[in-house]
Short mmCIF file of C-alpha atoms in Angstrom, two decimals:
data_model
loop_
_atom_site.label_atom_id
_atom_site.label_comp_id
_atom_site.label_asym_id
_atom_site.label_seq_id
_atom_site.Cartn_x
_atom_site.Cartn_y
_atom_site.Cartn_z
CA UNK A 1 16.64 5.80 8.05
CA UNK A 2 14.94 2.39 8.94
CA UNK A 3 10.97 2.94 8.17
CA UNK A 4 10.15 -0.59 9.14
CA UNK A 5 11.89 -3.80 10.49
CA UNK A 6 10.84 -6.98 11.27
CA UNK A 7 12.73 -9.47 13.33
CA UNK A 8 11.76 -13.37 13.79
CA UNK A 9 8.13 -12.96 12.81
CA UNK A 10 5.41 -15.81 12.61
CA UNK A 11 2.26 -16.76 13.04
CA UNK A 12 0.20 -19.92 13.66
CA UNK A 13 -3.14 -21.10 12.54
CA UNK A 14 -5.05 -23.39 14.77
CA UNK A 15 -1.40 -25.08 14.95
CA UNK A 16 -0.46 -24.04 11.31
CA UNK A 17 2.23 -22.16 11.19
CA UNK A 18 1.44 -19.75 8.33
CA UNK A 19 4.95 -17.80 8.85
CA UNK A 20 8.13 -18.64 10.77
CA UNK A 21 11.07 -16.15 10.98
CA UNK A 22 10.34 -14.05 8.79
CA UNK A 23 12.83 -10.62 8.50
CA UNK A 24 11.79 -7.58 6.60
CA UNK A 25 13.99 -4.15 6.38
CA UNK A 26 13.13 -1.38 4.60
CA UNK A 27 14.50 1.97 4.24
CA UNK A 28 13.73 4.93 3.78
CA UNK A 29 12.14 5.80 0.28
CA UNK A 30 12.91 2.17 -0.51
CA UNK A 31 10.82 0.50 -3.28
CA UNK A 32 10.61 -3.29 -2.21
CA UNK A 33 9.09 -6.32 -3.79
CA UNK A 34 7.82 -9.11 -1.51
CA UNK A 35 7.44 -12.72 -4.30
CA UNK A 36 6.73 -15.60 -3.78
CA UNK A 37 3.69 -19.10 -5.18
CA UNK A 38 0.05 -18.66 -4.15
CA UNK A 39 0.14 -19.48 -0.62
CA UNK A 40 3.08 -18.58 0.39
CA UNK A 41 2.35 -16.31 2.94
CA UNK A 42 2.66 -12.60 1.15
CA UNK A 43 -0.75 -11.39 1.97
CA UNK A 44 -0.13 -12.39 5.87
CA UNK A 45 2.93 -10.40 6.20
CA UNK A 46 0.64 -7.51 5.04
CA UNK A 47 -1.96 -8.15 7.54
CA UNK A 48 0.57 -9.04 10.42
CA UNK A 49 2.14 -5.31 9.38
CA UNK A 50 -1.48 -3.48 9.59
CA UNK A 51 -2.61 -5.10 12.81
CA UNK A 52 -5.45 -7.30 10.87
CA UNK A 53 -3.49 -10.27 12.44
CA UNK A 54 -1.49 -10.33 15.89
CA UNK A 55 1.82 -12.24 15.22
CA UNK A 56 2.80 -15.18 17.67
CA UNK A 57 6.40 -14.19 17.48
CA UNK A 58 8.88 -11.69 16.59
CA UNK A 59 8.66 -8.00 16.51
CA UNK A 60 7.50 -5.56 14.01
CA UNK A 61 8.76 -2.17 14.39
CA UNK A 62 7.86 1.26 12.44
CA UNK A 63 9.86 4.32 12.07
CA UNK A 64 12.20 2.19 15.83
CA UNK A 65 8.99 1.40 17.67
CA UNK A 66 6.81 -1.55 18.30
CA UNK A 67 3.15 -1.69 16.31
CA UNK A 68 2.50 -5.21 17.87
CA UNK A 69 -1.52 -4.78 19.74
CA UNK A 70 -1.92 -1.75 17.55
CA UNK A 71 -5.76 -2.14 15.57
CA UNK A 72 -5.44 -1.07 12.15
CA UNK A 73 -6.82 2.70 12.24
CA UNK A 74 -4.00 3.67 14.58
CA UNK A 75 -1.39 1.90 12.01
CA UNK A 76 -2.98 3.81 9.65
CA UNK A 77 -2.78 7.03 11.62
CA UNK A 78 0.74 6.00 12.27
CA UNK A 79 2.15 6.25 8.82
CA UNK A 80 1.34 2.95 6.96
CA UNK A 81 -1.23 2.37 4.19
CA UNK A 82 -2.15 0.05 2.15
CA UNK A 83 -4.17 -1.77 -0.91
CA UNK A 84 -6.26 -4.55 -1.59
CA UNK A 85 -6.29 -7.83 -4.27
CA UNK A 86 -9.90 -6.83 -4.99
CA UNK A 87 -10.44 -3.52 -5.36
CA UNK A 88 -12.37 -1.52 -2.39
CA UNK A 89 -13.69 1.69 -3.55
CA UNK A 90 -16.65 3.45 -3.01
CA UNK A 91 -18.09 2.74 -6.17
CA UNK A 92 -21.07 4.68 -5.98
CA UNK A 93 -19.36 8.03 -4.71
CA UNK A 94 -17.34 10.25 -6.99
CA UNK A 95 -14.06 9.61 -7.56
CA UNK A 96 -13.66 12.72 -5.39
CA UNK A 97 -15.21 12.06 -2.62
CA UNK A 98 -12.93 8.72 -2.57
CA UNK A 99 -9.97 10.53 -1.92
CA UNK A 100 -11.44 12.60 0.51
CA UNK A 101 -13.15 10.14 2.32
CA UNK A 102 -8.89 9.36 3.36
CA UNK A 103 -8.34 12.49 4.08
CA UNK A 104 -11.25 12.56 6.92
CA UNK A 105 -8.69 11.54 9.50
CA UNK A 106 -6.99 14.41 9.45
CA UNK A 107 -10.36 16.68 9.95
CA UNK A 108 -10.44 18.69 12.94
CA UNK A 109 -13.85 19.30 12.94
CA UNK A 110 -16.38 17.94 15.56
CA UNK A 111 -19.73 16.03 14.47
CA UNK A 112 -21.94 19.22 15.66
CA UNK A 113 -19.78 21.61 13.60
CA UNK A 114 -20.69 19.49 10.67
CA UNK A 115 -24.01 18.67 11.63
CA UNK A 116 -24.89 22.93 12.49
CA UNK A 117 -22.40 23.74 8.90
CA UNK A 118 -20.31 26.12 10.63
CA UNK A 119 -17.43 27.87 9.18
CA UNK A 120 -14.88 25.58 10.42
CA UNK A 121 -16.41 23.03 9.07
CA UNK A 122 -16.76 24.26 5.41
CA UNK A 123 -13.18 26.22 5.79
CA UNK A 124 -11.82 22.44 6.47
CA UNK A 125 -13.97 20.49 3.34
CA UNK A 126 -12.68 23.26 1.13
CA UNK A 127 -9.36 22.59 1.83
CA UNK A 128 -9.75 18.80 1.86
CA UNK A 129 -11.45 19.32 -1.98
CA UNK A 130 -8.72 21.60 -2.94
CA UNK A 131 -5.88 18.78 -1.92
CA UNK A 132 -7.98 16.14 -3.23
CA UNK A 133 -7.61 18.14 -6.44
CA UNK A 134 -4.14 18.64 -6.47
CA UNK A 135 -3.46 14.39 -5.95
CA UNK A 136 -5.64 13.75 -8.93
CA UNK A 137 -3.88 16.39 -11.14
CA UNK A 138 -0.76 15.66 -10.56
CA UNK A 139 -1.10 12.00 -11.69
CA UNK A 140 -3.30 13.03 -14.60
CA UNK A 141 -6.96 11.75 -13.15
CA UNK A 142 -8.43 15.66 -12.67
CA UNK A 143 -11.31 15.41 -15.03
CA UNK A 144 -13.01 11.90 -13.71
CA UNK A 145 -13.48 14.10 -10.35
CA UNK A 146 -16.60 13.72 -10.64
CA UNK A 147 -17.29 10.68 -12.13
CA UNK A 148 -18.38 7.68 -9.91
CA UNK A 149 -15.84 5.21 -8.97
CA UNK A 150 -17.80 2.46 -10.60
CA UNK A 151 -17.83 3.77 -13.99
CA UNK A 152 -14.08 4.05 -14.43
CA UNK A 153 -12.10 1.58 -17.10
CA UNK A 154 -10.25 -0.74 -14.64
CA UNK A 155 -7.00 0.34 -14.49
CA UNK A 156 -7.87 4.11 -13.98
CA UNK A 157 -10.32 2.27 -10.65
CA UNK A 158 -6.51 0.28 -9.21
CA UNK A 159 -4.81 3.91 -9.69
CA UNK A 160 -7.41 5.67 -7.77
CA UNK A 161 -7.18 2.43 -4.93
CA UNK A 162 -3.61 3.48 -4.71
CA UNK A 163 -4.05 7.38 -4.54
CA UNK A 164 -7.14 7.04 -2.11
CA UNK A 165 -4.24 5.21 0.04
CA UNK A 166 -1.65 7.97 -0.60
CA UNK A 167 -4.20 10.48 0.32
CA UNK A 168 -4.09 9.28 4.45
CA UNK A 169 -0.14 10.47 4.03
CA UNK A 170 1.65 7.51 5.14
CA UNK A 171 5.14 7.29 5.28
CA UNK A 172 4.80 3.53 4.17
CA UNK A 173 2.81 2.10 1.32
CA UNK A 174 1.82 -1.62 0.85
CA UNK A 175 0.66 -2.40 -2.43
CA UNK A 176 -1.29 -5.68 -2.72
CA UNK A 177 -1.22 -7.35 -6.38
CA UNK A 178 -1.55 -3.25 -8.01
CA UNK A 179 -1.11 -5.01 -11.33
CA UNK A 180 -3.63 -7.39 -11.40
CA UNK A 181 -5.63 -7.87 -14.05
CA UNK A 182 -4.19 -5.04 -15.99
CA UNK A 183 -3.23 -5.27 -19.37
CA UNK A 184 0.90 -4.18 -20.55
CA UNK A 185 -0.33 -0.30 -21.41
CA UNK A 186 -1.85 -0.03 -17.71
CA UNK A 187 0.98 -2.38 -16.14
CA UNK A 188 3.52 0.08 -17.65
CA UNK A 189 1.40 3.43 -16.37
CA UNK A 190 1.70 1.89 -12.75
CA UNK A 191 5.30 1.34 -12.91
CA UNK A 192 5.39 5.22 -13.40
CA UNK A 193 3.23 6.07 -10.88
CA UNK A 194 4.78 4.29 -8.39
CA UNK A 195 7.94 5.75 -9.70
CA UNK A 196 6.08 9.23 -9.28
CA UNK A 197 4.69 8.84 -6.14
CA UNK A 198 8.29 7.75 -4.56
CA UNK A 199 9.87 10.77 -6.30
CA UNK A 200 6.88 13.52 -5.06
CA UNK A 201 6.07 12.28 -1.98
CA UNK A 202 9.39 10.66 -0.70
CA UNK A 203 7.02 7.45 0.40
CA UNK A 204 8.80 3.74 1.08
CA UNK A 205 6.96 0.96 -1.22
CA UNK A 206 6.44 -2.56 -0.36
CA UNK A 207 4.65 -4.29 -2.88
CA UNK A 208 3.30 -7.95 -3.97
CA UNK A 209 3.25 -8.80 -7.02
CA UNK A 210 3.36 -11.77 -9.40
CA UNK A 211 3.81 -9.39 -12.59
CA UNK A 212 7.75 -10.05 -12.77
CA UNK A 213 7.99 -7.15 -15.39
CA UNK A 214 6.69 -4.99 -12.63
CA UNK A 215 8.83 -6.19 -9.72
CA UNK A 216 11.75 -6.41 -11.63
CA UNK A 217 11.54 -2.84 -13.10
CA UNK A 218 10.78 -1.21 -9.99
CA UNK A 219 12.22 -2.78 -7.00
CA UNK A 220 15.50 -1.91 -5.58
CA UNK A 221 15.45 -5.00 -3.59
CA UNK A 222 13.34 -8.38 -3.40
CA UNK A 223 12.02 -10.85 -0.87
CA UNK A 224 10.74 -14.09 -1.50
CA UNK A 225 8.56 -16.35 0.34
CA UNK A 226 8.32 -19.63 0.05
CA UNK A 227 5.59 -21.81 2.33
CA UNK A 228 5.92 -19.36 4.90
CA UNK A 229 9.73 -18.89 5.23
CA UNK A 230 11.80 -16.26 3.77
CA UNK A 231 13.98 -18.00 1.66
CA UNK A 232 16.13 -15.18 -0.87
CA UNK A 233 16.35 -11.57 -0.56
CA UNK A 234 18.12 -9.26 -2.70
CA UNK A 235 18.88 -7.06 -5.80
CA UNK A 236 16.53 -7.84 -8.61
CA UNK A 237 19.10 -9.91 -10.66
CA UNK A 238 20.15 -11.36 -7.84
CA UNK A 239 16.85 -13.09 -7.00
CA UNK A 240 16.58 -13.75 -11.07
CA UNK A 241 19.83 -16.25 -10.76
CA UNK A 242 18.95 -17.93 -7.70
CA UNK A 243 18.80 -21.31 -7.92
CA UNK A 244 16.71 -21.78 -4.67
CA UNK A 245 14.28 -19.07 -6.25
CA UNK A 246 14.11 -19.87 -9.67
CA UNK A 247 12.83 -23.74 -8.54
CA UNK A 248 10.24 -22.48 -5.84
CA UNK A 249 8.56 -19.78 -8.29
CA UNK A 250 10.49 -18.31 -11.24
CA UNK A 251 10.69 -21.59 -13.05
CA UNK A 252 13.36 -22.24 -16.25
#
């Protein structure tokens, strides 16, 4: 099944035009890497596919419908979540609370049955604590529960980023730069977690990423952006021998 397709997409800036005809399929379960030089208009795809941006052309559509005019909570809602380049935790909440604070969404709850503590209301945080639980467990992070954000080594703080965002249960997960700044031990513990959280949770991927170790290990297939225009897509070594590709960004 198609999770999202885009067809002709671009955008302009004050006459710029950031992105021309740019196409985008993924599947189902798919893990896809989006490449491309500084510039080159990676992080605007992301924000055109979010609703942080309204494209000037094309279509964008998720799971066979149009998200065009959508604002970003009801994307989010939808089935589609994503991460930052700089991390955005809570940093002075417990790590937690961070992955609850996704899950708040999905809380039935009304502000005076939180407000009065009623018994829907702690019936609801208990099971929102108990799932929270279960996330951070199953990708080994249990005992920093209750640790604050801000006092976890770095690359523990990009793997909660990316579990907070698993957390709202999309069906779609954009990853923005996960591996950045991270050393080859943490670089190689978020190749498995993405690996784990395709294989538990049956999510579709689409990440950025200039870490070619990463992208190359983990995607099935590859875009690549070049100056706004989609210029290669395919299987990883297909993208590694292309000429076009390897003068744009891979270099010799």
């Amino acid at each position: 099944m198609t999770v999202l397709e885009t067809k002709d997409l671009g955008i302009n800036f004050g006459g710029l035009q950031a992105l021309d005809d740019v196409y985008l399929k993924i599947e189902e379960k798919e893990i896809i890497g989006l490449i491309g030089p500084n510039g080159a208009g990676k992080t605007t795809v992301f924000n055109l596919l979010t609703g942080v941006y309204t494209p000037s052309k094309g279509a964008i559509r998720f799971e066979g419908k149009s998200i065009i005019g959508k604002k970003p909570y009801q994307i989010n809602r939808l089935g589609i979540a994503r991460t930052f380049q700089n991390i955005r935790l809570f940093k002075n909440m417990t790590v937690l609370d961070n992955i609850k604070a996704a899950m708040s969404q999905n809380m039935k709850y009304s502000a005076l049955t939180a407000i009065l503590r009623l018994p829907a209301y702690w019936r609801e945080e208990r099971d929102a604590t108990g799932s929270a639980m279960r996330l951070l467990e199953i990708f080994d992070m249990g005992e920093t529960a209750e640790q604050l954000a801000a006092n976890l080594p770095y690359g523990q703080q990009r793997k909660l980023e990316i579990l907070r965002a698993l957390a709202s249960g999309p069906k779609l997960l954009l990853l923005d730069e996960p591996a950045a700044g991270m050393n080859p031990t943490e670089t190689r513990e978020l190749m498995e977690t993405i690996h784990r959280i395709r294989e538990l949770f049956g999510v579709s991927i689409l990440l950025i990423e200039h870490d070619m170790s990463l992208v190359m290990g983990v995607c099935e297939r590859i875009y690549v952006l070049d100056y706004g225009t989609l210029i290669a897509s395919g299987a990883p070594e297909e993208i590694r021998g292309n000429e076009q590709v390897i003068r744009a960004y891979l270099g010799g």
